[in-house]
Amino acid sequence: MTAARAGLDGTHRWTQLTFVENDPLDFDLDEWADVMERTASTAVCISAGGYVAYYPTKVPLHHRSVHLGDRDLLGEVVDLARSRGMAVMARVDPHAVHRDVVEQRPDWIARTEDGELQEHWAMPGIYLTDAFGGYSWELTTEVLREIARDYDVDALFANRWQGHGPGYTETATADFRAATGRSLPTTADPAGGEAWATYRAWRRSRLSDLVAHWDRAVQEVAPAVRFVPNLGSFTAADLEPRVARAVPFLLVDHQARGDGEALWAAGRDAKRVRALHPGKPVGLITSVGPESHDFRWKDSVNAAVETTGWIVDGFVHGAFPWFTKFAAKIHDPRWIPAVERAFGLHRAVAGGLAGARPVAEVLVWDADERAASERVRAAASGVYQVLVELGVPFEYVGPGSLSTLSRPGVRLVVVPEVPVLDAAAADALRAFAEGGGALLLTGGGPDVPGRGPLVRDLLGVDVVERRGGVVRNNYVQREPGGALQDGFGDARRVVGGTRLVRFGVPDGASGVDVSWRFVPDHPDLPMEEVYPRSAATDPAVLGGAVGAGRADVVGFNVTELYWQALQADHLTLLDNLVRRGLDGGRAAEVRGPGVLDVATWAGDRSFTVLAANLTDPMMMRGQRRAVSPIEGVRAVFDLDRVGALAGSPVPQEPADDGPGAGLRVEVLVGEVWERADVTASAGRIEVSLPPVRELAAVHLTW
């Protein structure tokens, strides 16, 4: 019997099983039914076709598994899922083909710059397809239509569909020339030059057209079925908004932490995609194997706490959970309890987040890191690390999401060493400050083409010089009696920057306050010469009023340098600046030891704090070894500010167990919500949390 059909939305917990060619020999359907049961999965994504078909396809040149025989693995899993009321998505992978396709349709195969067929880098004897040509637009389209017509699926899903470079086929070359009047760029063209910029814009348009084409194609044969593209951690920007709005949800294929990535990278991906495409559900694909771009371990178990923590940090920031297993045979079952734990926590909090939206008093300006310099990428990571350590929830804002500045309750925007902002963005930031908001610019703030430094527009302060560095042995010194002094004790001087900005601010300038000044440059060797020759005069940190609001500016690369060197004094300085921007308080604060990655969510009459526990001695590199439980954690709420974010006033009195108005406060204990002990005073409440393992959660309703 088939259970009630599940909807295709952003609330599911997904099992993805990626078959390998010999899986039909011994695929154990009962074993995978048990996995889905244990993990409380509500949806399944199953390999169907593309490079290898796991069903009896009739599409010419569509390679069937040589081991398929009379089995239909796709059909078996679809029937299982439907009997359990699960949503179903069928996966295709069109990025490579076997030799028979090359021989019959060489025009479908990607070429090198010198015209040679592109053999696969990892598998000799197979070849890469051209994403802009007939294999994608013709054969893959027919495969998708066949599956949508013949199987009871909700959606089709494509992996590695974006191609691997320009392709250099006759089709790609002709289409690019017709659209742009140019030749496809090559490695001889500067990476940041006009040729590659033109290609990226064209590629974005063509891939968006392809997604729309596939979506229409499947709906022609099965009107209820949709197409969903897979996306990398930064490639949500590859879809034009017109297409992104049409797909049911967006998927981020960032399967695990690797190559020195921070523990918070999963949540960052969720926030970045949500900022690019507001209102669109986002999912995070997690592998049960460890991630390494160099070593490519695909069928190894990841450390359990690493897998659990990655999934949890993703859904804390709004990415519904999805795990993928490569090959159906389970050689090592230790990953199953890790997924079971993470999915269980998601199940526990998902109900309370139904209809909720992410909210934050702090926004961070998000540069397009794919086209950014290493300095800008480091600064983006640095400010993320700072705000995580400070426990400050934040969301992203960027050129395509300026309306975010007008969201209720937003009070501070941080612009971390972005070199250039266009005039529209600069005007929006100024208007935000003039309306009572606060701006924090680091690295001296960006320039606005044709207008000069943004800091001049905001504060009337000119930029005299930008020293690109690296400046060594630099320090900044406190201005006696100035602001931003908390936490420094008796220290008068702390580490400065490696890239400095000199401002033209005369002493006594009206309306501008200077709290730190640069110690004049001096040698770092010989040791006998390591002393400044004059007094500290040039401003290093300054600020002032902008209309009803304020702007603060750090004249050195404090966020880039924090990512590189993790200087505690820089964290203290930025803490002071953030607190000043927030007028000394926050809507919600999670206090206690350890490192918690905090997110805040608001419903119609609810407010939820979720915090992923990132406390671990291996926080910056290597797999997590164990969960480090935290005790003594408290959540403190300013009810007026909570109400501003939620859009409805929060009652001051507690709710009783019967009907009527009042504030109800619950905390997550294990995987169960329980009423919390609350201390209230003067419009604020404080909640003590149980010992925190992977996740802390507090839920307010009224």
PDB file of N, CA and C in Angstrom, residues 183-256:
ATOM      1  N   SER A 183      35.543  35.676 -28.901  1.00  0.00           N
ATOM      2  CA  SER A 183      35.973  34.288 -28.816  1.00  0.00           C
ATOM      3  C   SER A 183      35.956  33.852 -27.358  1.00  0.00           C
ATOM      4  N   LEU A 184      35.788  32.542 -27.139  1.00  0.00           N
ATOM      5  CA  LEU A 184      35.853  32.035 -25.769  1.00  0.00           C
ATOM      6  C   LEU A 184      37.206  32.364 -25.158  1.00  0.00           C
ATOM      7  N   PRO A 185      37.234  32.741 -23.885  1.00  0.00           N
ATOM      8  CA  PRO A 185      38.514  33.078 -23.258  1.00  0.00           C
ATOM      9  C   PRO A 185      39.375  31.837 -23.059  1.00  0.00           C
ATOM     10  N   THR A 186      40.670  32.053 -22.947  1.00  0.00           N
ATOM     11  CA  THR A 186      41.623  30.972 -22.720  1.00  0.00           C
ATOM     12  C   THR A 186      42.483  31.314 -21.519  1.00  0.00           C
ATOM     13  N   THR A 187      43.376  30.402 -21.194  1.00  0.00           N
ATOM     14  CA  THR A 187      44.265  30.641 -20.055  1.00  0.00           C
ATOM     15  C   THR A 187      45.207  31.813 -20.300  1.00  0.00           C
ATOM     16  N   ALA A 188      45.336  32.236 -21.547  1.00  0.00           N
ATOM     17  CA  ALA A 188      46.186  33.394 -21.836  1.00  0.00           C
ATOM     18  C   ALA A 188      45.519  34.703 -21.416  1.00  0.00           C
ATOM     19  N   ASP A 189      44.199  34.685 -21.230  1.00  0.00           N
ATOM     20  CA  ASP A 189      43.483  35.892 -20.810  1.00  0.00           C
ATOM     21  C   ASP A 189      43.590  36.055 -19.293  1.00  0.00           C
ATOM     22  N   PRO A 190      43.763  37.286 -18.815  1.00  0.00           N
ATOM     23  CA  PRO A 190      43.846  37.509 -17.363  1.00  0.00           C
ATOM     24  C   PRO A 190      42.587  37.013 -16.658  1.00  0.00           C
ATOM     25  N   ALA A 191      42.778  36.342 -15.533  1.00  0.00           N
ATOM     26  CA  ALA A 191      41.649  35.750 -14.816  1.00  0.00           C
ATOM     27  C   ALA A 191      40.619  36.794 -14.411  1.00  0.00           C
ATOM     28  N   GLY A 192      41.083  37.982 -14.080  1.00  0.00           N
ATOM     29  CA  GLY A 192      40.166  39.040 -13.669  1.00  0.00           C
ATOM     30  C   GLY A 192      39.828  40.005 -14.777  1.00  0.00           C
ATOM     31  N   GLY A 193      40.168  39.671 -15.998  1.00  0.00           N
ATOM     32  CA  GLY A 193      39.967  40.583 -17.108  1.00  0.00           C
ATOM     33  C   GLY A 193      38.586  40.506 -17.721  1.00  0.00           C
ATOM     34  N   GLU A 194      38.385  41.316 -18.773  1.00  0.00           N
ATOM     35  CA  GLU A 194      37.072  41.444 -19.402  1.00  0.00           C
ATOM     36  C   GLU A 194      36.636  40.157 -20.086  1.00  0.00           C
ATOM     37  N   ALA A 195      37.600  39.408 -20.683  1.00  0.00           N
ATOM     38  CA  ALA A 195      37.222  38.200 -21.422  1.00  0.00           C
ATOM     39  C   ALA A 195      36.546  37.183 -20.511  1.00  0.00           C
ATOM     40  N   TRP A 196      37.147  36.921 -19.362  1.00  0.00           N
ATOM     41  CA  TRP A 196      36.559  35.939 -18.448  1.00  0.00           C
ATOM     42  C   TRP A 196      35.311  36.486 -17.776  1.00  0.00           C
ATOM     43  N   ALA A 197      35.266  37.799 -17.511  1.00  0.00           N
ATOM     44  CA  ALA A 197      34.052  38.380 -16.935  1.00  0.00           C
ATOM     45  C   ALA A 197      32.879  38.227 -17.903  1.00  0.00           C
ATOM     46  N   THR A 198      33.139  38.441 -19.197  1.00  0.00           N
ATOM     47  CA  THR A 198      32.090  38.270 -20.202  1.00  0.00           C
ATOM     48  C   THR A 198      31.642  36.814 -20.259  1.00  0.00           C
ATOM     49  N   TYR A 199      32.598  35.893 -20.188  1.00  0.00           N
ATOM     50  CA  TYR A 199      32.254  34.467 -20.212  1.00  0.00           C
ATOM     51  C   TYR A 199      31.405  34.084 -19.005  1.00  0.00           C
ATOM     52  N   ARG A 200      31.789  34.574 -17.809  1.00  0.00           N
ATOM     53  CA  ARG A 200      31.017  34.217 -16.606  1.00  0.00           C
ATOM     54  C   ARG A 200      29.572  34.690 -16.719  1.00  0.00           C
ATOM     55  N   ALA A 201      29.367  35.884 -17.257  1.00  0.00           N
ATOM     56  CA  ALA A 201      28.001  36.384 -17.415  1.00  0.00           C
ATOM     57  C   ALA A 201      27.224  35.537 -18.430  1.00  0.00           C
ATOM     58  N   TRP A 202      27.880  35.183 -19.544  1.00  0.00           N
ATOM     59  CA  TRP A 202      27.231  34.346 -20.557  1.00  0.00           C
ATOM     60  C   TRP A 202      26.931  32.957 -19.997  1.00  0.00           C
ATOM     61  N   ARG A 203      27.895  32.384 -19.287  1.00  0.00           N
ATOM     62  CA  ARG A 203      27.712  31.059 -18.691  1.00  0.00           C
ATOM     63  C   ARG A 203      26.524  31.060 -17.735  1.00  0.00           C
ATOM     64  N   ARG A 204      26.416  32.100 -16.923  1.00  0.00           N
ATOM     65  CA  ARG A 204      25.302  32.202 -15.988  1.00  0.00           C
ATOM     66  C   ARG A 204      23.968  32.209 -16.737  1.00  0.00           C
ATOM     67  N   SER A 205      23.909  32.954 -17.829  1.00  0.00           N
ATOM     68  CA  SER A 205      22.685  33.022 -18.606  1.00  0.00           C
ATOM     69  C   SER A 205      22.357  31.674 -19.250  1.00  0.00           C
ATOM     70  N   ARG A 206      23.372  31.020 -19.843  1.00  0.00           N
ATOM     71  CA  ARG A 206      23.127  29.742 -20.529  1.00  0.00           C
ATOM     72  C   ARG A 206      22.753  28.643 -19.543  1.00  0.00           C
ATOM     73  N   LEU A 207      23.420  28.599 -18.387  1.00  0.00           N
ATOM     74  CA  LEU A 207      23.069  27.576 -17.404  1.00  0.00           C
ATOM     75  C   LEU A 207      21.681  27.820 -16.825  1.00  0.00           C
ATOM     76  N   SER A 208      21.329  29.076 -16.640  1.00  0.00           N
ATOM     77  CA  SER A 208      19.979  29.385 -16.169  1.00  0.00           C
ATOM     78  C   SER A 208      18.949  28.950 -17.208  1.00  0.00           C
ATOM     79  N   ASP A 209      19.264  29.183 -18.484  1.00  0.00           N
ATOM     80  CA  ASP A 209      18.364  28.724 -19.552  1.00  0.00           C
ATOM     81  C   ASP A 209      18.234  27.203 -19.546  1.00  0.00           C
ATOM     82  N   LEU A 210      19.354  26.515 -19.266  1.00  0.00           N
ATOM     83  CA  LEU A 210      19.328  25.058 -19.258  1.00  0.00           C
ATOM     84  C   LEU A 210      18.446  24.527 -18.135  1.00  0.00           C
ATOM     85  N   VAL A 211      18.560  25.111 -16.951  1.00  0.00           N
ATOM     86  CA  VAL A 211      17.705  24.698 -15.833  1.00  0.00           C
ATOM     87  C   VAL A 211      16.236  24.900 -16.182  1.00  0.00           C
ATOM     88  N   ALA A 212      15.915  26.054 -16.751  1.00  0.00           N
ATOM     89  CA  ALA A 212      14.530  26.321 -17.139  1.00  0.00           C
ATOM     90  C   ALA A 212      14.063  25.338 -18.217  1.00  0.00           C
ATOM     91  N   HIS A 213      14.959  25.003 -19.160  1.00  0.00           N
ATOM     92  CA  HIS A 213      14.635  24.052 -20.226  1.00  0.00           C
ATOM     93  C   HIS A 213      14.328  22.671 -19.643  1.00  0.00           C
ATOM     94  N   TRP A 214      15.172  22.199 -18.724  1.00  0.00           N
ATOM     95  CA  TRP A 214      14.935  20.888 -18.111  1.00  0.00           C
ATOM     96  C   TRP A 214      13.640  20.884 -17.286  1.00  0.00           C
ATOM     97  N   ASP A 215      13.392  21.974 -16.588  1.00  0.00           N
ATOM     98  CA  ASP A 215      12.181  22.054 -15.776  1.00  0.00           C
ATOM     99  C   ASP A 215      10.936  21.967 -16.663  1.00  0.00           C
ATOM    100  N   ARG A 216      10.943  22.694 -17.780  1.00  0.00           N
ATOM    101  CA  ARG A 216       9.801  22.623 -18.709  1.00  0.00           C
ATOM    102  C   ARG A 216       9.658  21.225 -19.306  1.00  0.00           C
ATOM    103  N   ALA A 217      10.811  20.612 -19.640  1.00  0.00           N
ATOM    104  CA  ALA A 217      10.779  19.311 -20.307  1.00  0.00           C
ATOM    105  C   ALA A 217      10.121  18.244 -19.438  1.00  0.00           C
ATOM    106  N   VAL A 218      10.441  18.211 -18.152  1.00  0.00           N
ATOM    107  CA  VAL A 218       9.846  17.176 -17.304  1.00  0.00           C
ATOM    108  C   VAL A 218       8.373  17.469 -17.040  1.00  0.00           C
ATOM    109  N   GLN A 219       8.014  18.747 -16.957  1.00  0.00           N
ATOM    110  CA  GLN A 219       6.614  19.078 -16.701  1.00  0.00           C
ATOM    111  C   GLN A 219       5.730  18.803 -17.917  1.00  0.00           C
ATOM    112  N   GLU A 220       6.319  18.771 -19.099  1.00  0.00           N
ATOM    113  CA  GLU A 220       5.536  18.433 -20.287  1.00  0.00           C
ATOM    114  C   GLU A 220       5.007  16.999 -20.234  1.00  0.00           C
ATOM    115  N   VAL A 221       5.771  16.100 -19.593  1.00  0.00           N
ATOM    116  CA  VAL A 221       5.327  14.708 -19.519  1.00  0.00           C
ATOM    117  C   VAL A 221       4.743  14.360 -18.155  1.00  0.00           C
ATOM    118  N   ALA A 222       5.078  15.156 -17.124  1.00  0.00           N
ATOM    119  CA  ALA A 222       4.568  14.917 -15.767  1.00  0.00           C
ATOM    120  C   ALA A 222       4.423  16.278 -15.092  1.00  0.00           C
ATOM    121  N   PRO A 223       3.277  16.922 -15.216  1.00  0.00           N
ATOM    122  CA  PRO A 223       3.118  18.312 -14.770  1.00  0.00           C
ATOM    123  C   PRO A 223       3.467  18.572 -13.314  1.00  0.00           C
ATOM    124  N   ALA A 224       3.378  17.572 -12.448  1.00  0.00           N
ATOM    125  CA  ALA A 224       3.675  17.792 -11.029  1.00  0.00           C
ATOM    126  C   ALA A 224       5.151  17.643 -10.697  1.00  0.00           C
ATOM    127  N   VAL A 225       5.969  17.200 -11.642  1.00  0.00           N
ATOM    128  CA  VAL A 225       7.386  16.926 -11.387  1.00  0.00           C
ATOM    129  C   VAL A 225       8.205  18.177 -11.686  1.00  0.00           C
ATOM    130  N   ARG A 226       9.249  18.389 -10.900  1.00  0.00           N
ATOM    131  CA  ARG A 226      10.103  19.564 -11.065  1.00  0.00           C
ATOM    132  C   ARG A 226      11.555  19.137 -11.262  1.00  0.00           C
ATOM    133  N   PHE A 227      12.344  20.072 -11.758  1.00  0.00           N
ATOM    134  CA  PHE A 227      13.781  19.847 -11.869  1.00  0.00           C
ATOM    135  C   PHE A 227      14.489  20.701 -10.828  1.00  0.00           C
ATOM    136  N   VAL A 228      15.483  20.111 -10.147  1.00  0.00           N
ATOM    137  CA  VAL A 228      16.252  20.798  -9.112  1.00  0.00           C
ATOM    138  C   VAL A 228      17.738  20.653  -9.437  1.00  0.00           C
ATOM    139  N   PRO A 229      18.458  21.754  -9.637  1.00  0.00           N
ATOM    140  CA  PRO A 229      19.885  21.654  -9.936  1.00  0.00           C
ATOM    141  C   PRO A 229      20.726  21.569  -8.669  1.00  0.00           C
ATOM    142  N   ASN A 230      21.800  20.808  -8.723  1.00  0.00           N
ATOM    143  CA  ASN A 230      22.780  20.811  -7.646  1.00  0.00           C
ATOM    144  C   ASN A 230      23.678  22.025  -7.812  1.00  0.00           C
ATOM    145  N   LEU A 231      24.135  22.587  -6.684  1.00  0.00           N
ATOM    146  CA  LEU A 231      24.978  23.773  -6.721  1.00  0.00           C
ATOM    147  C   LEU A 231      26.129  23.600  -5.743  1.00  0.00           C
ATOM    148  N   GLY A 232      27.287  24.167  -6.080  1.00  0.00           N
ATOM    149  CA  GLY A 232      28.410  24.160  -5.161  1.00  0.00           C
ATOM    150  C   GLY A 232      28.236  25.206  -4.082  1.00  0.00           C
ATOM    151  N   SER A 233      29.198  25.293  -3.174  1.00  0.00           N
ATOM    152  CA  SER A 233      29.051  26.178  -2.019  1.00  0.00           C
ATOM    153  C   SER A 233      29.023  27.650  -2.386  1.00  0.00           C
ATOM    154  N   PHE A 234      29.571  28.018  -3.553  1.00  0.00           N
ATOM    155  CA  PHE A 234      29.544  29.410  -3.974  1.00  0.00           C
ATOM    156  C   PHE A 234      28.765  29.614  -5.267  1.00  0.00           C
ATOM    157  N   THR A 235      28.187  28.561  -5.835  1.00  0.00           N
ATOM    158  CA  THR A 235      27.630  28.686  -7.178  1.00  0.00           C
ATOM    159  C   THR A 235      26.146  28.964  -7.198  1.00  0.00           C
ATOM    160  N   ALA A 236      25.545  29.289  -6.072  1.00  0.00           N
ATOM    161  CA  ALA A 236      24.163  29.752  -6.124  1.00  0.00           C
ATOM    162  C   ALA A 236      24.062  31.004  -6.980  1.00  0.00           C
ATOM    163  N   ALA A 237      25.156  31.753  -7.054  1.00  0.00           N
ATOM    164  CA  ALA A 237      25.176  32.952  -7.893  1.00  0.00           C
ATOM    165  C   ALA A 237      25.148  32.613  -9.372  1.00  0.00           C
ATOM    166  N   ASP A 238      25.355  31.338  -9.741  1.00  0.00           N
ATOM    167  CA  ASP A 238      25.302  30.942 -11.148  1.00  0.00           C
ATOM    168  C   ASP A 238      23.885  30.928 -11.698  1.00  0.00           C
ATOM    169  N   LEU A 239      22.888  30.941 -10.828  1.00  0.00           N
ATOM    170  CA  LEU A 239      21.508  30.944 -11.286  1.00  0.00           C
ATOM    171  C   LEU A 239      20.943  32.354 -11.255  1.00  0.00           C
ATOM    172  N   GLU A 240      20.367  32.765 -12.372  1.00  0.00           N
ATOM    173  CA  GLU A 240      19.706  34.058 -12.399  1.00  0.00           C
ATOM    174  C   GLU A 240      18.463  34.010 -11.513  1.00  0.00           C
ATOM    175  N   PRO A 241      18.111  35.137 -10.887  1.00  0.00           N
ATOM    176  CA  PRO A 241      16.960  35.130  -9.970  1.00  0.00           C
ATOM    177  C   PRO A 241      15.679  34.608 -10.599  1.00  0.00           C
ATOM    178  N   ARG A 242      15.466  34.858 -11.894  1.00  0.00           N
ATOM    179  CA  ARG A 242      14.236  34.402 -12.553  1.00  0.00           C
ATOM    180  C   ARG A 242      14.122  32.877 -12.490  1.00  0.00           C
ATOM    181  N   VAL A 243      15.270  32.182 -12.540  1.00  0.00           N
ATOM    182  CA  VAL A 243      15.266  30.726 -12.506  1.00  0.00           C
ATOM    183  C   VAL A 243      15.264  30.231 -11.067  1.00  0.00           C
ATOM    184  N   ALA A 244      16.062  30.872 -10.231  1.00  0.00           N
ATOM    185  CA  ALA A 244      16.121  30.455  -8.826  1.00  0.00           C
ATOM    186  C   ALA A 244      14.753  30.556  -8.162  1.00  0.00           C
ATOM    187  N   ARG A 245      13.992  31.565  -8.545  1.00  0.00           N
ATOM    188  CA  ARG A 245      12.650  31.709  -7.960  1.00  0.00           C
ATOM    189  C   ARG A 245      11.728  30.574  -8.365  1.00  0.00           C
ATOM    190  N   ALA A 246      11.987  29.960  -9.510  1.00  0.00           N
ATOM    191  CA  ALA A 246      11.076  28.956 -10.048  1.00  0.00           C
ATOM    192  C   ALA A 246      11.306  27.560  -9.491  1.00  0.00           C
ATOM    193  N   VAL A 247      12.550  27.231  -9.092  1.00  0.00           N
ATOM    194  CA  VAL A 247      12.821  25.882  -8.618  1.00  0.00           C
ATOM    195  C   VAL A 247      12.267  25.719  -7.202  1.00  0.00           C
ATOM    196  N   PRO A 248      11.915  24.494  -6.799  1.00  0.00           N
ATOM    197  CA  PRO A 248      11.311  24.300  -5.470  1.00  0.00           C
ATOM    198  C   PRO A 248      12.236  24.698  -4.324  1.00  0.00           C
ATOM    199  N   PHE A 249      13.514  24.365  -4.449  1.00  0.00           N
ATOM    200  CA  PHE A 249      14.494  24.727  -3.432  1.00  0.00           C
ATOM    201  C   PHE A 249      15.870  24.687  -4.056  1.00  0.00           C
ATOM    202  N   LEU A 250      16.843  25.233  -3.343  1.00  0.00           N
ATOM    203  CA  LEU A 250      18.225  25.255  -3.802  1.00  0.00           C
ATOM    204  C   LEU A 250      19.057  24.323  -2.935  1.00  0.00           C
ATOM    205  N   LEU A 251      19.988  23.622  -3.567  1.00  0.00           N
ATOM    206  CA  LEU A 251      20.854  22.701  -2.846  1.00  0.00           C
ATOM    207  C   LEU A 251      22.296  23.181  -2.901  1.00  0.00           C
ATOM    208  N   VAL A 252      22.959  23.127  -1.768  1.00  0.00           N
ATOM    209  CA  VAL A 252      24.364  23.482  -1.675  1.00  0.00           C
ATOM    210  C   VAL A 252      25.174  22.201  -1.512  1.00  0.00           C
ATOM    211  N   ASP A 253      26.033  21.939  -2.479  1.00  0.00           N
ATOM    212  CA  ASP A 253      26.832  20.712  -2.458  1.00  0.00           C
ATOM    213  C   ASP A 253      28.189  21.000  -1.826  1.00  0.00           C
ATOM    214  N   HIS A 254      28.176  21.154  -0.516  1.00  0.00           N
ATOM    215  CA  HIS A 254      29.408  21.358   0.261  1.00  0.00           C
ATOM    216  C   HIS A 254      29.410  20.248   1.305  1.00  0.00           C
ATOM    217  N   GLN A 255      30.001  19.114   0.937  1.00  0.00           N
ATOM    218  CA  GLN A 255      29.666  17.870   1.611  1.00  0.00           C
ATOM    219  C   GLN A 255      30.327  17.670   2.965  1.00  0.00           C
ATOM    220  N   ALA A 256      31.376  18.370   3.236  1.00  0.00           N
ATOM    221  CA  ALA A 256      32.031  18.237   4.540  1.00  0.00           C
ATOM    222  C   ALA A 256      33.098  19.314   4.631  1.00  0.00           C
TER     223      ALA A 256
END
